[in-house]
């Protein structure tokens, strides 16, 4: 079964830009995004700014991808927690921190990772867990865990 997956940790806000987050943290993000509002009048206003540290390395199970991201962030936990707390307090559900897991199953249109069910073929990419260190980091930073899984199987008429 073809599988594509990646993990990222993000700080998000309606008002605080990714550039401001970078300045406050002293950590350059791997990716930033600005998602705009649907209305353009009188001006386009961003709905959400995101600052992200990402792992898209193929062949790793989700917990290994999470470990790679959190290993980079752990030395900065106090600053991240302070900023995430400020964003959450200022903007309720529109600000804070998230650890995002994104998985696409049967994704035949993209670069694929074979799904292994365990030795001897290779690592089990299907199952994963959060260890105590990951849970402690999420707790310290007030981050939520969001998991998006998509079945990309094409459904032909009549199937």
PDB file of C-alpha atoms in Angstrom:
ATOM      1  CA  UNK A   1       0.000   0.000   0.000  1.00  0.00           C
ATOM      2  CA  UNK A   2       1.589   3.313  -1.035  1.00  0.00           C
ATOM      3  CA  UNK A   3       2.022   5.717   1.867  1.00  0.00           C
ATOM      4  CA  UNK A   4       3.199   9.316   2.049  1.00  0.00           C
ATOM      5  CA  UNK A   5       3.504  10.949   5.454  1.00  0.00           C
ATOM      6  CA  UNK A   6       5.086  13.877   7.203  1.00  0.00           C
ATOM      7  CA  UNK A   7       5.102  15.579  10.583  1.00  0.00           C
ATOM      8  CA  UNK A   8       5.424  19.178  11.656  1.00  0.00           C
ATOM      9  CA  UNK A   9       5.309  21.304  14.776  1.00  0.00           C
ATOM     10  CA  UNK A  10       3.712  24.684  14.210  1.00  0.00           C
ATOM     11  CA  UNK A  11       3.013  27.876  16.059  1.00  0.00           C
ATOM     12  CA  UNK A  12       0.006  29.688  14.628  1.00  0.00           C
ATOM     13  CA  UNK A  13      -1.643  33.056  15.037  1.00  0.00           C
ATOM     14  CA  UNK A  14      -4.015  35.481  13.361  1.00  0.00           C
ATOM     15  CA  UNK A  15      -1.971  38.514  14.358  1.00  0.00           C
ATOM     16  CA  UNK A  16       1.623  37.467  14.981  1.00  0.00           C
ATOM     17  CA  UNK A  17       3.488  36.814  11.733  1.00  0.00           C
ATOM     18  CA  UNK A  18       5.958  33.981  11.219  1.00  0.00           C
ATOM     19  CA  UNK A  19       8.713  36.618  10.947  1.00  0.00           C
ATOM     20  CA  UNK A  20       7.766  37.965  14.380  1.00  0.00           C
ATOM     21  CA  UNK A  21       7.696  34.414  15.790  1.00  0.00           C
ATOM     22  CA  UNK A  22      11.164  33.799  14.355  1.00  0.00           C
ATOM     23  CA  UNK A  23      12.476  36.984  15.961  1.00  0.00           C
ATOM     24  CA  UNK A  24      10.961  36.083  19.342  1.00  0.00           C
ATOM     25  CA  UNK A  25      12.246  32.497  19.264  1.00  0.00           C
ATOM     26  CA  UNK A  26      15.584  32.997  17.549  1.00  0.00           C
ATOM     27  CA  UNK A  27      14.877  29.832  15.522  1.00  0.00           C
ATOM     28  CA  UNK A  28      14.469  29.856  11.747  1.00  0.00           C
ATOM     29  CA  UNK A  29      11.474  27.798  10.589  1.00  0.00           C
ATOM     30  CA  UNK A  30      11.598  25.189   7.828  1.00  0.00           C
ATOM     31  CA  UNK A  31       8.352  26.531   6.385  1.00  0.00           C
ATOM     32  CA  UNK A  32       5.953  29.403   6.920  1.00  0.00           C
ATOM     33  CA  UNK A  33       2.454  29.898   5.641  1.00  0.00           C
ATOM     34  CA  UNK A  34      -0.120  32.623   5.543  1.00  0.00           C
ATOM     35  CA  UNK A  35      -3.658  31.520   4.848  1.00  0.00           C
ATOM     36  CA  UNK A  36      -5.840  34.417   3.764  1.00  0.00           C
ATOM     37  CA  UNK A  37      -9.464  35.192   4.383  1.00  0.00           C
ATOM     38  CA  UNK A  38     -12.121  34.513   1.772  1.00  0.00           C
ATOM     39  CA  UNK A  39     -13.131  38.167   1.512  1.00  0.00           C
ATOM     40  CA  UNK A  40     -10.868  40.696  -0.138  1.00  0.00           C
ATOM     41  CA  UNK A  41     -12.797  43.846   0.713  1.00  0.00           C
ATOM     42  CA  UNK A  42     -11.715  46.257   1.966  1.00  0.00           C
ATOM     43  CA  UNK A  43      -8.344  44.434   2.163  1.00  0.00           C
ATOM     44  CA  UNK A  44      -7.202  40.809   2.420  1.00  0.00           C
ATOM     45  CA  UNK A  45      -6.556  39.912   6.019  1.00  0.00           C
ATOM     46  CA  UNK A  46      -4.678  36.742   6.936  1.00  0.00           C
ATOM     47  CA  UNK A  47      -6.736  34.147   8.742  1.00  0.00           C
ATOM     48  CA  UNK A  48      -3.655  32.374  10.035  1.00  0.00           C
ATOM     49  CA  UNK A  49       0.125  32.746  10.116  1.00  0.00           C
ATOM     50  CA  UNK A  50       2.108  29.541  10.726  1.00  0.00           C
ATOM     51  CA  UNK A  51       5.734  28.943  11.719  1.00  0.00           C
ATOM     52  CA  UNK A  52       6.763  25.290  11.141  1.00  0.00           C
ATOM     53  CA  UNK A  53       9.536  22.808  11.815  1.00  0.00           C
ATOM     54  CA  UNK A  54       8.976  19.840   9.481  1.00  0.00           C
ATOM     55  CA  UNK A  55      10.171  16.278   8.850  1.00  0.00           C
ATOM     56  CA  UNK A  56       9.273  14.818   5.450  1.00  0.00           C
ATOM     57  CA  UNK A  57      12.019  12.192   5.394  1.00  0.00           C
ATOM     58  CA  UNK A  58      10.705   9.041   3.688  1.00  0.00           C
ATOM     59  CA  UNK A  59      11.153   5.597   5.197  1.00  0.00           C
ATOM     60  CA  UNK A  60      10.736   6.745   8.793  1.00  0.00           C
ATOM     61  CA  UNK A  61       7.747   5.810  10.893  1.00  0.00           C
ATOM     62  CA  UNK A  62       5.740   8.655  12.389  1.00  0.00           C
ATOM     63  CA  UNK A  63       7.319   8.403  15.844  1.00  0.00           C
ATOM     64  CA  UNK A  64      10.782   8.696  14.252  1.00  0.00           C
ATOM     65  CA  UNK A  65       9.666  11.765  12.292  1.00  0.00           C
ATOM     66  CA  UNK A  66       8.248  13.278  15.487  1.00  0.00           C
ATOM     67  CA  UNK A  67      11.514  12.561  17.306  1.00  0.00           C
ATOM     68  CA  UNK A  68      13.494  14.372  14.569  1.00  0.00           C
ATOM     69  CA  UNK A  69      11.288  17.458  14.864  1.00  0.00           C
ATOM     70  CA  UNK A  70      11.233  17.510  18.658  1.00  0.00           C
ATOM     71  CA  UNK A  71      14.984  16.884  18.952  1.00  0.00           C
ATOM     72  CA  UNK A  72      15.487  20.167  17.113  1.00  0.00           C
ATOM     73  CA  UNK A  73      12.978  22.026  19.295  1.00  0.00           C
ATOM     74  CA  UNK A  74      13.647  20.586  22.745  1.00  0.00           C
ATOM     75  CA  UNK A  75      16.601  22.926  23.554  1.00  0.00           C
ATOM     76  CA  UNK A  76      14.197  25.858  23.025  1.00  0.00           C
ATOM     77  CA  UNK A  77      11.243  24.467  24.975  1.00  0.00           C
ATOM     78  CA  UNK A  78      10.966  27.386  27.408  1.00  0.00           C
ATOM     79  CA  UNK A  79      10.856  30.048  24.664  1.00  0.00           C
ATOM     80  CA  UNK A  80       8.438  27.992  22.565  1.00  0.00           C
ATOM     81  CA  UNK A  81       6.182  27.405  25.575  1.00  0.00           C
ATOM     82  CA  UNK A  82       6.184  31.107  26.425  1.00  0.00           C
ATOM     83  CA  UNK A  83       5.283  32.161  22.879  1.00  0.00           C
ATOM     84  CA  UNK A  84       2.693  29.387  22.408  1.00  0.00           C
ATOM     85  CA  UNK A  85       1.071  30.364  25.698  1.00  0.00           C
ATOM     86  CA  UNK A  86       0.966  34.021  24.671  1.00  0.00           C
ATOM     87  CA  UNK A  87      -0.556  33.192  21.273  1.00  0.00           C
ATOM     88  CA  UNK A  88      -3.174  30.923  22.856  1.00  0.00           C
ATOM     89  CA  UNK A  89      -4.081  33.484  25.524  1.00  0.00           C
ATOM     90  CA  UNK A  90      -4.398  36.347  23.037  1.00  0.00           C
ATOM     91  CA  UNK A  91      -6.378  34.462  20.422  1.00  0.00           C
ATOM     92  CA  UNK A  92      -8.059  31.442  22.081  1.00  0.00           C
ATOM     93  CA  UNK A  93      -8.574  28.816  19.343  1.00  0.00           C
ATOM     94  CA  UNK A  94      -6.862  30.979  16.704  1.00  0.00           C
ATOM     95  CA  UNK A  95      -3.413  30.884  18.274  1.00  0.00           C
ATOM     96  CA  UNK A  96      -1.104  28.393  19.899  1.00  0.00           C
ATOM     97  CA  UNK A  97       0.905  25.304  19.011  1.00  0.00           C
ATOM     98  CA  UNK A  98       0.200  22.036  17.232  1.00  0.00           C
ATOM     99  CA  UNK A  99       2.028  18.828  16.429  1.00  0.00           C
ATOM    100  CA  UNK A 100       0.562  17.735  13.106  1.00  0.00           C
ATOM    101  CA  UNK A 101       0.766  14.231  11.609  1.00  0.00           C
ATOM    102  CA  UNK A 102      -0.341  13.991   7.966  1.00  0.00           C
ATOM    103  CA  UNK A 103      -0.663  10.649   6.169  1.00  0.00           C
ATOM    104  CA  UNK A 104      -1.855   9.772   2.678  1.00  0.00           C
ATOM    105  CA  UNK A 105      -2.679   6.113   2.060  1.00  0.00           C
ATOM    106  CA  UNK A 106      -2.897   4.704  -1.490  1.00  0.00           C
ATOM    107  CA  UNK A 107      -1.431   7.914  -2.856  1.00  0.00           C
ATOM    108  CA  UNK A 108      -0.414   6.770  -6.313  1.00  0.00           C
ATOM    109  CA  UNK A 109      -0.022  10.300  -7.728  1.00  0.00           C
ATOM    110  CA  UNK A 110       2.829  11.311  -5.424  1.00  0.00           C
ATOM    111  CA  UNK A 111       6.274  10.028  -4.469  1.00  0.00           C
ATOM    112  CA  UNK A 112       5.497   6.935  -2.430  1.00  0.00           C
ATOM    113  CA  UNK A 113       6.829   5.118   0.565  1.00  0.00           C
ATOM    114  CA  UNK A 114       5.998   1.406   0.629  1.00  0.00           C
ATOM    115  CA  UNK A 115       3.950   0.465   3.664  1.00  0.00           C
ATOM    116  CA  UNK A 116       5.767  -2.260   5.567  1.00  0.00           C
ATOM    117  CA  UNK A 117       3.988  -4.330   8.134  1.00  0.00           C
ATOM    118  CA  UNK A 118       7.146  -5.139  10.053  1.00  0.00           C
ATOM    119  CA  UNK A 119      10.328  -7.196   9.731  1.00  0.00           C
ATOM    120  CA  UNK A 120      11.786  -8.671   7.614  1.00  0.00           C
ATOM    121  CA  UNK A 121      10.622  -6.221   4.914  1.00  0.00           C
ATOM    122  CA  UNK A 122      11.576  -3.136   6.914  1.00  0.00           C
ATOM    123  CA  UNK A 123      10.194  -0.791   9.555  1.00  0.00           C
ATOM    124  CA  UNK A 124       6.495  -0.778  10.319  1.00  0.00           C
ATOM    125  CA  UNK A 125       5.285   2.515   8.860  1.00  0.00           C
ATOM    126  CA  UNK A 126       1.691   1.787   9.765  1.00  0.00           C
ATOM    127  CA  UNK A 127       1.872   1.830  13.576  1.00  0.00           C
ATOM    128  CA  UNK A 128       3.342   4.568  15.722  1.00  0.00           C
ATOM    129  CA  UNK A 129       3.261   5.925  19.266  1.00  0.00           C
ATOM    130  CA  UNK A 130       4.199   8.974  21.316  1.00  0.00           C
ATOM    131  CA  UNK A 131       6.870   8.353  23.922  1.00  0.00           C
ATOM    132  CA  UNK A 132       7.054  10.118  27.292  1.00  0.00           C
ATOM    133  CA  UNK A 133       9.526  12.753  25.986  1.00  0.00           C
ATOM    134  CA  UNK A 134       7.125  13.728  23.177  1.00  0.00           C
ATOM    135  CA  UNK A 135       4.183  13.915  25.592  1.00  0.00           C
ATOM    136  CA  UNK A 136       6.233  16.019  28.009  1.00  0.00           C
ATOM    137  CA  UNK A 137       7.153  18.456  25.202  1.00  0.00           C
ATOM    138  CA  UNK A 138       3.519  18.755  24.092  1.00  0.00           C
ATOM    139  CA  UNK A 139       2.450  19.360  27.681  1.00  0.00           C
ATOM    140  CA  UNK A 140       5.188  21.948  28.310  1.00  0.00           C
ATOM    141  CA  UNK A 141       4.332  23.896  25.164  1.00  0.00           C
ATOM    142  CA  UNK A 142       0.561  23.495  25.464  1.00  0.00           C
ATOM    143  CA  UNK A 143       0.505  21.998  21.967  1.00  0.00           C
ATOM    144  CA  UNK A 144      -2.364  19.931  20.656  1.00  0.00           C
ATOM    145  CA  UNK A 145      -1.891  16.789  18.578  1.00  0.00           C
ATOM    146  CA  UNK A 146      -3.717  16.763  15.249  1.00  0.00           C
ATOM    147  CA  UNK A 147      -3.720  13.705  13.001  1.00  0.00           C
ATOM    148  CA  UNK A 148      -4.959  13.869   9.431  1.00  0.00           C
ATOM    149  CA  UNK A 149      -5.181  10.599   7.499  1.00  0.00           C
ATOM    150  CA  UNK A 150      -6.467  10.416   3.941  1.00  0.00           C
ATOM    151  CA  UNK A 151      -7.396   7.419   1.803  1.00  0.00           C
ATOM    152  CA  UNK A 152      -6.417   8.477  -1.731  1.00  0.00           C
ATOM    153  CA  UNK A 153      -7.846   5.360  -3.399  1.00  0.00           C
ATOM    154  CA  UNK A 154      -9.509   6.389  -6.620  1.00  0.00           C
ATOM    155  CA  UNK A 155     -13.071   5.190  -6.771  1.00  0.00           C
ATOM    156  CA  UNK A 156     -14.020   4.342 -10.343  1.00  0.00           C
ATOM    157  CA  UNK A 157     -17.699   4.305 -11.299  1.00  0.00           C
ATOM    158  CA  UNK A 158     -19.175   0.959 -10.418  1.00  0.00           C
ATOM    159  CA  UNK A 159     -16.613   0.026  -7.754  1.00  0.00           C
TER     160      UNK A 159
END
